[in-house]
Amino acid sequence: MGLTIASSLKFCLQVIGASWFVFPTFVFSVAIPESVDVVVVGAGLAGLTAAKDLLAGGKSVLILEARNRVGGKILNRPLKNGGVTEVGAEFVGPTQDKELGLKTFTTYNEGSNILYRSNSRTEYVSDPPLGVPPVDLLALQQVAAAQAQLDAWAGEINVTAPWMHPKAKDWDNITFAQYIALSAFFPDAKFLLDIVSKTLFAAESKEISLFYVIQYIASAGNETTKGSLSRLTSTPGGSQESRVEGGTGLIPQRLAEKVGLNRIAFNAAVACITKTAAGYEIKSKAGTIKAKKIILALSPPLINKIAFSPALPFARQQLNGLTKMGSIGKGIAVYDSPFWRASKLNAQVISDKGTTRATFDNTPVDASYGALMGFILGDQMRAFDAKSEAEIQTAIVSDYVRYFGDKAAKPTEFIVQRWDLEGFSLGAPVAVAPPRVLSIYGPALRKPVGGIHFAGTETADYWVGYMDGAIRSGQRVAKEILALL
Ligand SMILES: Cc1cc2nc3c(=O)[nH]c(=O)nc-3n(C[C@H](O)[C@H](O)[C@H](O)COP(=O)(O)OP(=O)(O)OC[C@H]3O[C@@H](n4cnc5c(N)ncnc54)[C@H](O)[C@@H]3O)c2cc1C
């Protein structure tokens, strides 16, 4: 589990120099102070939100961020044509209530979707909430019944402690794939629910437990609206409903400005956390600092890369070690115009073949150029982890030609982002749990260990796995600490 003490000490001894950051056009370095009230590990949305709230509460804070940028799994990439594209988080939707402070616009949804199944391409009009792909009617009935059952179970879940549900352990004994095999076994039904697994978790249905899926559905709502599967999967009325003008990358940038760049140390991967008489000593690549409290604003599998003295409790170690990040990438093809719109296509595809099996129109709000975005998910991502970007481009462009015709063959630019290969993410969008993890070790998810508190989207009550959940987790953990300090 994680680093051995010997190897992590070696890493700790490699503590070097100042941290440097380009944000967005100048280089910034932070001197690490001797001590602060709270050290936040990670400058994703969770860590930035927690820092902002703690500062508002009068506490001194330093964020230690491993990368040379803020945002974690949120990232705007500049394009050659002067635009930007989001290679991480992109969409927002109803019941994701946390204020972003930015303008949003509706995800392009005019015209038909495409189903590519058994080597056949069919256009169809998606009818909210789930849309009705033109597949076998009996299979659709099975999917509808499974959806109603999953929603009903999710409706019984207490989102602050899903593991308290009397059936949690039973649900956690089987994979989502086993549930599908029992409840929605017609080939088309299995295809649709497997795609749900891929698109929500970037994981195959055989990799995640049924209980994990149920609690995730429960979290797709807010204090007044229960979570539902269709809110997760839908474009209108669901979590893909809207996009952010200028790209979601602006959200962490704005938050970082509020926190103050002088309170964020970059290139500061934390390697060791040691309990002392007065609090904690935190060793990072950018220097050592003392703090009364620590917030770990990271996905559980990344916490496992930090050496703790004394060790974290067994349940927390198990949670960190047994959950794993989904496998996800994005392939974004840029064109002079969104040519598919003229053919009355909204660019939303589901497919059983190819490298990208779920796509969206990624064009900016002013449609000054066109962009197709395809997710590379689960097994398809892993198959390409070791391939070159050129090979991925060839594979994805050929998918786009199958879906959208010959005009897709010659993008003006092609962007590939592989989150699996990012050492400070290890995959995305969220840490998923196989059977017999969450029902057993779940209570450790938000439980502080001494002065160490846990944030990150995985620890949210609502919108686990999403930006909204990350913000909620940051707010919750700041409150927790302000009540103590
Ligand atoms: C391809 C993709 C698509 C997505 N789509 C959506 C979407 O459409 N809508 C949506 O709401 N969400 C989406 N998400 C999920 C969303 O990005 C995350 O839920 C959210 O950004 C998580 O924020 P966080 O602060 O919890 O974690 P992170 O963003 O992972 O932040 C953790 C930070 O900790 C840092 N770190 C790691 N290890 C260390 C260490 N040892 N020391 C110091 N720092 C460390 C990391 O560099 C990172 O900055 C998507 C994600 C991806 C990748």
Coordinates of C-alpha atoms and ligand atoms in Angstrom, one line a residue:
M1 CA 0.0 0.0 0.0
G2 CA 1.7 3.3 -1.1
L3 CA 5.3 4.0 -0.7
T4 CA 7.4 2.0 1.8
I5 CA 8.9 4.3 4.5
A6 CA 12.4 3.8 3.1
S7 CA 11.5 4.9 -0.5
S8 CA 9.3 7.7 0.7
L9 CA 12.1 9.0 3.0
K10 CA 14.4 9.0 -0.1
F11 CA 11.8 11.1 -1.9
C12 CA 11.5 13.4 1.1
L13 CA 15.2 14.0 1.0
Q14 CA 15.0 15.2 -2.5
V15 CA 13.4 18.5 -1.3
I16 CA 14.6 21.2 -3.6
G17 CA 14.4 24.9 -4.3
A18 CA 11.5 27.3 -4.9
S19 CA 8.4 26.6 -6.9
W20 CA 7.7 28.3 -10.2
F21 CA 4.5 28.9 -11.9
V22 CA 3.3 30.4 -15.2
F23 CA -0.1 32.0 -14.5
P24 CA -1.1 32.9 -17.1
T25 CA 1.7 35.1 -18.5
F26 CA 4.2 35.6 -15.8
V27 CA 6.4 33.4 -13.6
F28 CA 5.6 33.4 -9.9
S29 CA 7.6 31.8 -7.0
V30 CA 6.4 31.3 -3.4
A31 CA 8.7 31.2 -0.4
I32 CA 7.4 28.5 1.9
P33 CA 6.6 30.0 5.3
E34 CA 7.8 28.2 8.5
S35 CA 4.2 27.5 9.6
V36 CA 0.5 28.2 8.9
D37 CA -2.7 27.3 10.5
V38 CA -3.8 25.0 7.6
V39 CA -1.9 23.4 4.8
V40 CA -4.1 22.4 1.9
V41 CA -2.7 19.6 -0.3
G42 CA -3.9 20.1 -3.9
A43 CA -5.1 23.1 -5.8
G44 CA -8.0 21.5 -7.6
L45 CA -11.5 23.0 -7.1
A46 CA -11.8 21.3 -3.7
G47 CA -8.5 22.6 -2.3
L48 CA -8.9 26.1 -3.7
T49 CA -12.5 26.3 -2.3
A50 CA -11.4 25.2 1.1
A51 CA -8.5 27.7 1.1
K52 CA -10.8 30.5 0.1
D53 CA -13.2 29.8 2.9
L54 CA -10.5 29.3 5.5
L55 CA -9.0 32.6 4.6
A56 CA -12.4 34.3 4.9
G57 CA -12.5 32.7 8.4
G58 CA -9.3 34.5 9.3
K59 CA -6.9 31.5 9.1
S60 CA -3.5 31.4 7.6
V61 CA -3.3 29.0 4.7
L62 CA -0.8 27.6 2.2
I63 CA -1.7 25.3 -0.7
L64 CA 0.9 22.8 -1.8
E65 CA 0.2 21.8 -5.4
A66 CA 2.2 19.1 -7.2
R67 CA 1.8 20.5 -10.7
N68 CA 2.8 23.9 -12.0
R69 CA -0.8 25.0 -12.4
V70 CA -4.1 25.1 -10.6
G71 CA -7.2 23.1 -11.5
G72 CA -6.2 19.5 -11.3
K73 CA -8.6 17.6 -13.5
I74 CA -9.9 20.9 -15.0
L75 CA -7.7 22.3 -17.8
N76 CA -8.2 24.7 -20.7
R77 CA -5.8 24.0 -23.6
P78 CA -5.1 26.8 -26.0
L79 CA -5.7 26.1 -29.7
K80 CA -3.7 27.3 -32.7
N81 CA -6.8 29.3 -33.9
G82 CA -6.8 31.4 -30.8
G83 CA -9.6 29.4 -29.1
V84 CA -9.4 27.1 -26.1
T85 CA -10.7 23.6 -25.5
E86 CA -11.4 21.8 -22.3
V87 CA -9.4 18.6 -22.0
G88 CA -10.8 17.8 -18.5
A89 CA -14.1 18.7 -17.0
E90 CA -16.5 20.5 -19.3
F91 CA -20.3 20.3 -18.6
V92 CA -22.5 21.6 -15.8
G93 CA -26.2 20.9 -15.2
P94 CA -29.3 21.3 -13.0
T95 CA -28.9 20.8 -9.2
Q96 CA -25.2 21.6 -9.5
D97 CA -25.8 24.7 -7.5
K98 CA -22.4 26.0 -6.6
E99 CA -21.7 29.4 -7.9
L100 CA -19.1 29.4 -10.7
G101 CA -19.1 33.2 -11.3
L102 CA -19.0 32.6 -15.1
K103 CA -21.4 32.7 -18.0
T104 CA -22.8 29.4 -19.2
F105 CA -24.3 28.4 -22.6
T106 CA -26.4 25.5 -23.7
T107 CA -24.6 22.4 -25.0
Y108 CA -25.4 22.1 -28.7
N109 CA -28.3 19.7 -28.9
E110 CA -30.1 20.6 -32.1
G111 CA -30.9 17.8 -34.6
S112 CA -30.3 14.1 -34.3
N113 CA -28.1 11.9 -32.3
I114 CA -26.3 8.9 -33.9
L115 CA -26.4 5.3 -32.8
Y116 CA -23.5 3.2 -34.2
R117 CA -24.3 -0.4 -33.4
S118 CA -23.4 -3.7 -35.1
N119 CA -21.7 -1.8 -38.0
S120 CA -24.8 0.2 -38.7
R121 CA -25.2 3.9 -38.3
T122 CA -28.7 5.3 -37.4
E123 CA -29.7 8.9 -36.8
Y124 CA -32.4 9.4 -34.2
V125 CA -34.0 12.2 -32.3
S126 CA -33.2 12.0 -28.6
D127 CA -36.2 12.5 -26.5
P128 CA -35.4 13.7 -22.9
P129 CA -34.7 12.4 -20.3
L130 CA -32.9 9.3 -21.5
G131 CA -33.5 9.6 -25.2
V132 CA -34.7 6.5 -27.1
P133 CA -32.0 5.0 -29.2
P134 CA -33.5 2.9 -31.9
V135 CA -32.7 -0.5 -30.4
D136 CA -34.8 -3.6 -29.7
L137 CA -38.0 -2.5 -27.9
L138 CA -37.8 -5.3 -25.3
A139 CA -34.2 -4.2 -24.5
L140 CA -35.5 -0.7 -24.0
Q141 CA -38.1 -2.0 -21.6
Q142 CA -35.4 -3.8 -19.7
V143 CA -33.3 -0.6 -19.5
A144 CA -36.3 1.5 -18.4
A145 CA -37.1 -1.1 -15.7
A146 CA -33.5 -1.2 -14.5
Q147 CA -33.3 2.6 -14.5
A148 CA -36.5 2.8 -12.4
Q149 CA -35.1 0.2 -10.0
L150 CA -31.7 1.9 -9.6
D151 CA -33.4 5.3 -9.1
A152 CA -35.7 3.8 -6.4
W153 CA -32.8 2.3 -4.6
A154 CA -30.8 5.5 -4.9
G155 CA -33.8 7.4 -3.5
E156 CA -33.5 5.4 -0.2
I157 CA -29.8 6.3 0.3
N158 CA -28.6 8.8 2.8
V159 CA -26.0 10.7 0.8
T160 CA -23.9 11.5 3.8
A161 CA -23.6 7.9 4.8
P162 CA -24.7 5.5 2.0
W163 CA -23.1 2.5 3.8
M164 CA -25.8 2.8 6.5
H165 CA -28.4 1.4 4.1
P166 CA -29.5 -2.0 5.2
K167 CA -28.9 -3.5 1.7
A168 CA -25.5 -1.7 1.2
K169 CA -23.5 -4.9 1.8
D170 CA -25.7 -7.0 -0.5
W171 CA -25.5 -4.5 -3.3
D172 CA -21.8 -4.2 -2.7
N173 CA -21.3 -8.0 -3.1
I174 CA -21.8 -7.8 -6.9
T175 CA -20.5 -5.9 -9.8
F176 CA -22.6 -3.6 -11.9
A177 CA -22.0 -6.1 -14.8
Q178 CA -23.5 -8.9 -12.7
Y179 CA -26.6 -6.7 -12.0
I180 CA -26.9 -6.0 -15.7
A181 CA -26.6 -9.7 -16.5
L182 CA -29.5 -10.4 -14.1
S183 CA -31.8 -7.4 -14.9
A184 CA -31.0 -6.1 -18.4
F185 CA -29.5 -9.0 -20.3
F186 CA -30.8 -8.5 -23.8
P187 CA -27.8 -7.6 -26.0
D188 CA -29.1 -4.0 -26.7
A189 CA -29.9 -3.5 -23.0
K190 CA -26.5 -4.6 -21.9
F191 CA -24.9 -2.4 -24.6
L192 CA -26.8 0.7 -23.3
L193 CA -26.0 0.1 -19.6
D194 CA -22.4 -0.8 -20.4
I195 CA -22.1 2.6 -22.2
V196 CA -23.6 4.3 -19.1
S197 CA -20.8 2.7 -17.0
K198 CA -18.1 3.8 -19.4
T199 CA -19.4 7.4 -19.8
L200 CA -20.1 8.0 -16.1
F201 CA -17.1 6.3 -14.6
A202 CA -14.6 5.7 -17.4
A203 CA -14.7 2.1 -16.1
E204 CA -16.2 -1.1 -17.4
S205 CA -19.3 -2.4 -15.6
K206 CA -17.4 -5.4 -14.4
E207 CA -14.9 -3.1 -12.5
I208 CA -17.4 -1.4 -10.2
S209 CA -19.8 -2.5 -7.6
L210 CA -23.6 -2.2 -7.9
F211 CA -23.6 -0.3 -4.6
Y212 CA -21.0 2.2 -5.9
V213 CA -23.4 2.9 -8.8
I214 CA -26.4 3.3 -6.6
Q215 CA -24.8 5.8 -4.2
Y216 CA -23.4 7.7 -7.2
I217 CA -26.9 8.0 -8.6
A218 CA -28.1 9.1 -5.2
S219 CA -25.6 11.9 -5.2
A220 CA -26.8 13.3 -8.6
G221 CA -29.2 15.8 -7.0
N222 CA -29.3 18.3 -4.2
E223 CA -30.8 18.9 -0.8
T224 CA -34.3 19.2 -2.3
T225 CA -34.1 17.0 -5.4
K226 CA -33.3 13.3 -5.3
G227 CA -30.5 12.0 -7.6
S228 CA -31.5 10.1 -10.7
L229 CA -29.7 8.2 -13.4
S230 CA -31.2 10.3 -16.2
R231 CA -29.8 13.5 -14.5
L232 CA -26.4 11.9 -14.9
T233 CA -26.8 10.7 -18.5
S234 CA -28.9 13.5 -20.1
T235 CA -27.8 16.5 -22.0
P236 CA -31.0 18.7 -21.6
G237 CA -32.1 18.4 -18.0
G238 CA -28.9 16.6 -17.1
S239 CA -25.3 17.0 -16.2
Q240 CA -24.3 17.7 -19.8
E241 CA -26.8 20.5 -20.2
S242 CA -24.5 23.5 -20.2
R243 CA -21.0 24.6 -20.9
V244 CA -18.9 27.5 -19.6
E245 CA -18.0 30.5 -21.8
G246 CA -14.2 30.6 -22.1
G247 CA -13.9 27.1 -20.8
T248 CA -14.1 25.6 -17.3
G249 CA -10.4 26.3 -16.8
L250 CA -11.4 29.8 -15.9
I251 CA -13.1 28.5 -12.7
P252 CA -9.9 27.4 -10.8
Q253 CA -8.1 30.4 -12.3
R254 CA -10.6 32.8 -10.8
L255 CA -10.6 30.9 -7.5
A256 CA -6.8 31.0 -7.4
E257 CA -6.9 34.8 -7.8
K258 CA -9.2 35.0 -4.9
V259 CA -7.0 32.8 -2.7
G260 CA -3.9 34.8 -3.8
L261 CA -1.1 33.3 -5.8
N262 CA 1.3 34.1 -2.9
R263 CA -0.6 31.4 -1.0
I264 CA -0.1 28.6 -3.6
A265 CA 3.2 26.8 -3.8
F266 CA 3.6 25.0 -7.2
N267 CA 5.8 22.0 -8.1
A268 CA 5.3 21.2 -4.4
A269 CA 4.3 17.5 -4.4
V270 CA 3.8 16.4 -0.8
A271 CA 5.7 13.3 0.0
C272 CA 5.6 13.0 3.8
I273 CA 3.3 14.0 6.6
T274 CA 4.5 13.6 10.2
K275 CA 2.6 14.2 13.4
T276 CA 4.5 16.4 15.8
A277 CA 3.7 17.6 19.4
A278 CA 2.2 20.8 18.1
G279 CA 0.6 19.6 14.9
Y280 CA 2.1 18.4 11.6
E281 CA 5.2 18.7 9.6
I282 CA 4.6 18.5 5.8
K283 CA 7.5 17.7 3.5
S284 CA 7.0 18.8 -0.1
K285 CA 9.2 19.0 -3.2
A286 CA 9.2 22.8 -2.7
G287 CA 10.1 22.8 1.0
T288 CA 8.9 21.8 4.5
I289 CA 6.2 23.5 6.5
K290 CA 4.4 23.1 9.8
A291 CA 0.7 23.3 10.3
K292 CA -2.0 22.8 12.9
K293 CA -4.3 21.1 10.4
I294 CA -4.0 19.6 7.0
I295 CA -6.6 19.2 4.2
L296 CA -5.9 16.4 1.7
A297 CA -7.9 17.6 -1.3
L298 CA -7.0 14.7 -3.6
S299 CA -8.6 11.5 -4.9
P300 CA -8.1 8.6 -2.5
P301 CA -5.6 6.6 -4.7
L302 CA -3.3 9.7 -4.7
I303 CA -3.3 9.9 -0.9
N304 CA -1.7 6.5 -1.0
K305 CA 1.4 8.0 -2.6
I306 CA 2.1 10.1 0.6
A307 CA 4.0 8.6 3.5
F308 CA 2.3 9.2 6.9
S309 CA 3.9 8.9 10.3
P310 CA 2.1 7.5 12.1
A311 CA 0.4 5.5 9.4
L312 CA -3.2 6.3 8.5
P313 CA -5.8 4.0 10.1
F314 CA -6.2 0.6 8.3
A315 CA -9.7 1.5 7.0
R316 CA -8.4 4.7 5.4
Q317 CA -5.5 2.8 3.8
Q318 CA -7.8 0.2 2.4
L319 CA -10.1 2.9 0.9
N320 CA -7.1 4.7 -0.7
G321 CA -5.6 1.4 -2.0
L322 CA -8.7 -0.4 -3.2
T323 CA -10.4 2.4 -5.0
K324 CA -9.0 3.3 -8.4
M325 CA -9.3 6.1 -10.9
G326 CA -11.3 5.6 -14.1
S327 CA -9.3 5.4 -17.4
I328 CA -10.2 8.4 -19.5
G329 CA -8.9 10.6 -22.3
K330 CA -10.3 13.1 -24.8
G331 CA -9.6 13.4 -28.5
I332 CA -10.7 16.8 -29.8
A333 CA -10.7 17.5 -33.6
V334 CA -10.9 21.2 -34.6
Y335 CA -12.4 22.2 -38.0
D336 CA -13.0 25.5 -39.7
S337 CA -16.7 25.2 -38.9
P338 CA -19.1 22.8 -37.2
F339 CA -20.1 21.2 -40.5
W340 CA -22.3 18.5 -38.9
R341 CA -24.8 21.1 -37.8
A342 CA -25.7 21.7 -41.5
S343 CA -26.7 18.0 -41.7
K344 CA -28.9 18.5 -38.6
L345 CA -26.6 16.5 -36.3
N346 CA -25.9 17.4 -32.7
A347 CA -22.7 15.4 -32.7
Q348 CA -23.8 13.2 -29.8
V349 CA -22.9 9.6 -30.7
I350 CA -23.1 6.3 -28.8
S351 CA -21.3 3.4 -30.4
D352 CA -20.2 -0.2 -29.8
K353 CA -17.1 0.2 -31.9
G354 CA -14.0 2.3 -32.1
T355 CA -11.7 4.2 -29.9
T356 CA -14.2 6.9 -29.0
R357 CA -17.7 5.6 -28.4
A358 CA -19.3 8.7 -26.9
T359 CA -18.9 12.2 -28.5
F360 CA -20.1 15.8 -28.2
D361 CA -20.1 19.0 -30.1
N362 CA -17.2 21.0 -28.5
T363 CA -17.6 24.1 -30.6
P364 CA -17.4 27.5 -28.7
V365 CA -20.4 29.6 -28.1
D366 CA -19.8 31.9 -31.0
A367 CA -19.3 28.9 -33.4
S368 CA -16.2 30.7 -34.8
Y369 CA -14.8 27.3 -35.5
G370 CA -16.0 23.7 -35.1
A371 CA -14.8 21.1 -32.6
L372 CA -15.7 17.4 -32.1
M373 CA -14.9 15.9 -28.7
G374 CA -14.7 12.2 -28.2
F375 CA -14.2 10.5 -24.9
I376 CA -11.8 7.5 -24.8
L377 CA -13.1 5.4 -22.0
G378 CA -12.2 2.4 -19.9
D379 CA -10.8 -0.5 -21.9
Q380 CA -10.4 1.7 -25.1
M381 CA -8.2 4.2 -23.1
R382 CA -6.1 1.4 -21.6
A383 CA -5.6 0.0 -25.1
F384 CA -4.1 3.3 -26.1
D385 CA -2.1 4.2 -23.0
A386 CA 1.1 3.0 -24.6
K387 CA 0.4 4.2 -28.1
S388 CA 1.6 7.4 -29.7
E389 CA -0.6 10.5 -30.0
A390 CA -0.4 10.1 -33.8
E391 CA -1.9 6.6 -33.5
I392 CA -4.7 7.9 -31.3
Q393 CA -5.4 10.7 -33.7
T394 CA -5.6 8.3 -36.7
A395 CA -7.9 6.0 -34.8
I396 CA -10.2 8.7 -33.6
V397 CA -10.4 10.6 -36.9
S398 CA -11.4 7.4 -38.6
D399 CA -14.2 7.1 -35.9
Y400 CA -15.3 10.6 -36.7
V401 CA -15.4 9.8 -40.4
R402 CA -17.6 6.8 -39.7
Y403 CA -19.9 8.9 -37.6
F404 CA -19.9 12.3 -39.4
G405 CA -18.7 11.6 -43.0
D406 CA -15.6 12.5 -45.0
K407 CA -15.6 16.2 -43.9
A408 CA -14.3 14.9 -40.6
A409 CA -11.2 13.5 -42.2
K410 CA -9.0 16.6 -42.1
P411 CA -9.1 18.5 -38.8
T412 CA -7.1 21.7 -38.7
E413 CA -5.8 20.7 -35.3
F414 CA -6.1 17.6 -33.1
I415 CA -5.7 17.5 -29.3
V416 CA -5.2 14.4 -27.2
Q417 CA -5.3 14.3 -23.5
R418 CA -4.7 11.1 -21.5
W419 CA -5.5 11.5 -17.9
D420 CA -4.2 7.9 -17.2
L421 CA -0.7 9.1 -17.8
E422 CA -0.9 12.1 -15.5
G423 CA 1.0 11.1 -12.4
F424 CA -0.9 13.6 -10.2
S425 CA -4.3 12.3 -11.4
L426 CA -3.7 8.6 -12.2
G427 CA -6.8 8.7 -14.3
A428 CA -10.2 10.4 -14.0
P429 CA -12.9 11.6 -13.6
V430 CA -13.4 10.0 -10.2
A431 CA -12.1 7.2 -8.0
V432 CA -14.3 4.2 -8.5
A433 CA -14.9 1.3 -6.1
P434 CA -15.0 -2.5 -6.9
P435 CA -17.2 -4.8 -4.8
R436 CA -16.7 -4.9 -1.0
V437 CA -14.9 -1.6 -0.6
L438 CA -17.4 1.2 -0.1
S439 CA -19.8 -0.7 2.2
I440 CA -16.9 -1.8 4.4
Y441 CA -14.4 1.2 4.4
G442 CA -16.8 4.0 3.3
P443 CA -17.1 5.4 6.8
A444 CA -13.4 6.4 6.6
L445 CA -14.0 8.6 3.5
R446 CA -14.7 11.9 5.3
K447 CA -13.6 10.9 8.9
P448 CA -10.7 13.2 10.0
V449 CA -7.6 11.4 11.2
G450 CA -6.4 13.7 14.1
G451 CA -5.8 17.0 12.4
I452 CA -5.9 15.6 8.9
H453 CA -9.1 16.3 7.1
F454 CA -10.3 14.9 3.7
A455 CA -11.8 16.9 0.8
G456 CA -12.0 16.1 -3.0
T457 CA -15.0 15.3 -5.1
E458 CA -15.1 11.7 -3.9
T459 CA -16.0 13.0 -0.4
A460 CA -19.0 15.1 -1.5
D461 CA -22.5 14.4 -0.4
Y462 CA -24.0 15.6 -3.7
W463 CA -22.4 15.4 -7.2
V464 CA -19.6 13.0 -6.3
G465 CA -17.3 12.9 -9.3
Y466 CA -18.2 16.4 -10.6
M467 CA -16.9 19.9 -10.2
D468 CA -19.9 20.8 -8.0
G469 CA -19.0 17.9 -5.7
A470 CA -15.4 19.2 -5.4
I471 CA -16.6 22.7 -4.4
R472 CA -19.1 21.2 -1.9
S473 CA -16.3 19.1 -0.4
G474 CA -14.1 22.2 0.0
Q475 CA -16.8 24.1 1.7
R476 CA -17.6 21.3 4.0
V477 CA -14.0 20.7 5.1
A478 CA -13.4 24.4 5.7
K479 CA -16.4 24.5 8.0
E480 CA -15.2 21.4 9.8
I481 CA -11.8 23.1 10.5
L482 CA -13.2 26.5 11.3
A483 CA -15.3 24.9 14.0
L484 CA -12.2 23.5 15.6
L485 CA -9.5 26.2 15.2
Ligands
LIG1 C1 -11.9 14.1 -19.0 C2 -12.7 14.6 -17.8 C3 -14.0 15.0 -18.0 C4 -14.7 15.4 -16.9 N1 -16.0 15.9 -17.2 C5 -16.6 16.6 -16.2 C6 -17.8 17.3 -16.5 O1 -18.2 17.4 -17.6 N2 -18.4 18.0 -15.4 C7 -17.9 17.9 -14.2 O2 -18.5 18.6 -13.3 N3 -16.8 17.2 -13.9 C8 -16.1 16.5 -14.8 N4 -15.0 15.9 -14.6 C9 -14.6 15.7 -13.2 C10 -14.0 16.9 -12.5 O3 -12.9 17.4 -13.2 C11 -13.5 16.6 -11.1 O4 -14.6 16.0 -10.3 C12 -13.0 17.7 -10.3 O5 -12.2 18.6 -11.0 C13 -12.2 17.2 -9.1 O6 -11.7 18.2 -8.3 P1 -10.8 17.9 -7.0 O7 -10.4 19.2 -6.5 O8 -11.6 17.0 -6.1 O9 -9.6 17.0 -7.5 P2 -8.4 17.4 -8.5 O10 -8.9 18.2 -9.6 O11 -7.9 16.1 -9.0 O12 -7.4 18.1 -7.7 C14 -6.4 17.5 -6.9 C15 -5.1 18.3 -7.0 O13 -4.1 17.7 -6.1 C16 -2.9 17.7 -6.8 N5 -2.0 16.7 -6.2 C17 -2.0 15.4 -6.4 N6 -1.1 14.7 -5.7 C18 -0.5 15.7 -4.9 C19 0.6 15.7 -4.0 N7 1.2 14.6 -3.6 N8 1.0 16.9 -3.4 C20 0.4 18.0 -3.8 N9 -0.6 18.1 -4.7 C21 -1.0 17.0 -5.3 C22 -3.2 17.5 -8.2 O14 -2.2 18.0 -9.1 C23 -4.5 18.3 -8.4 O15 -4.2 19.7 -8.7 C24 -14.2 15.4 -15.6 C25 -12.8 15.1 -15.5 C26 -12.1 14.7 -16.6 C27 -10.6 14.4 -16.4

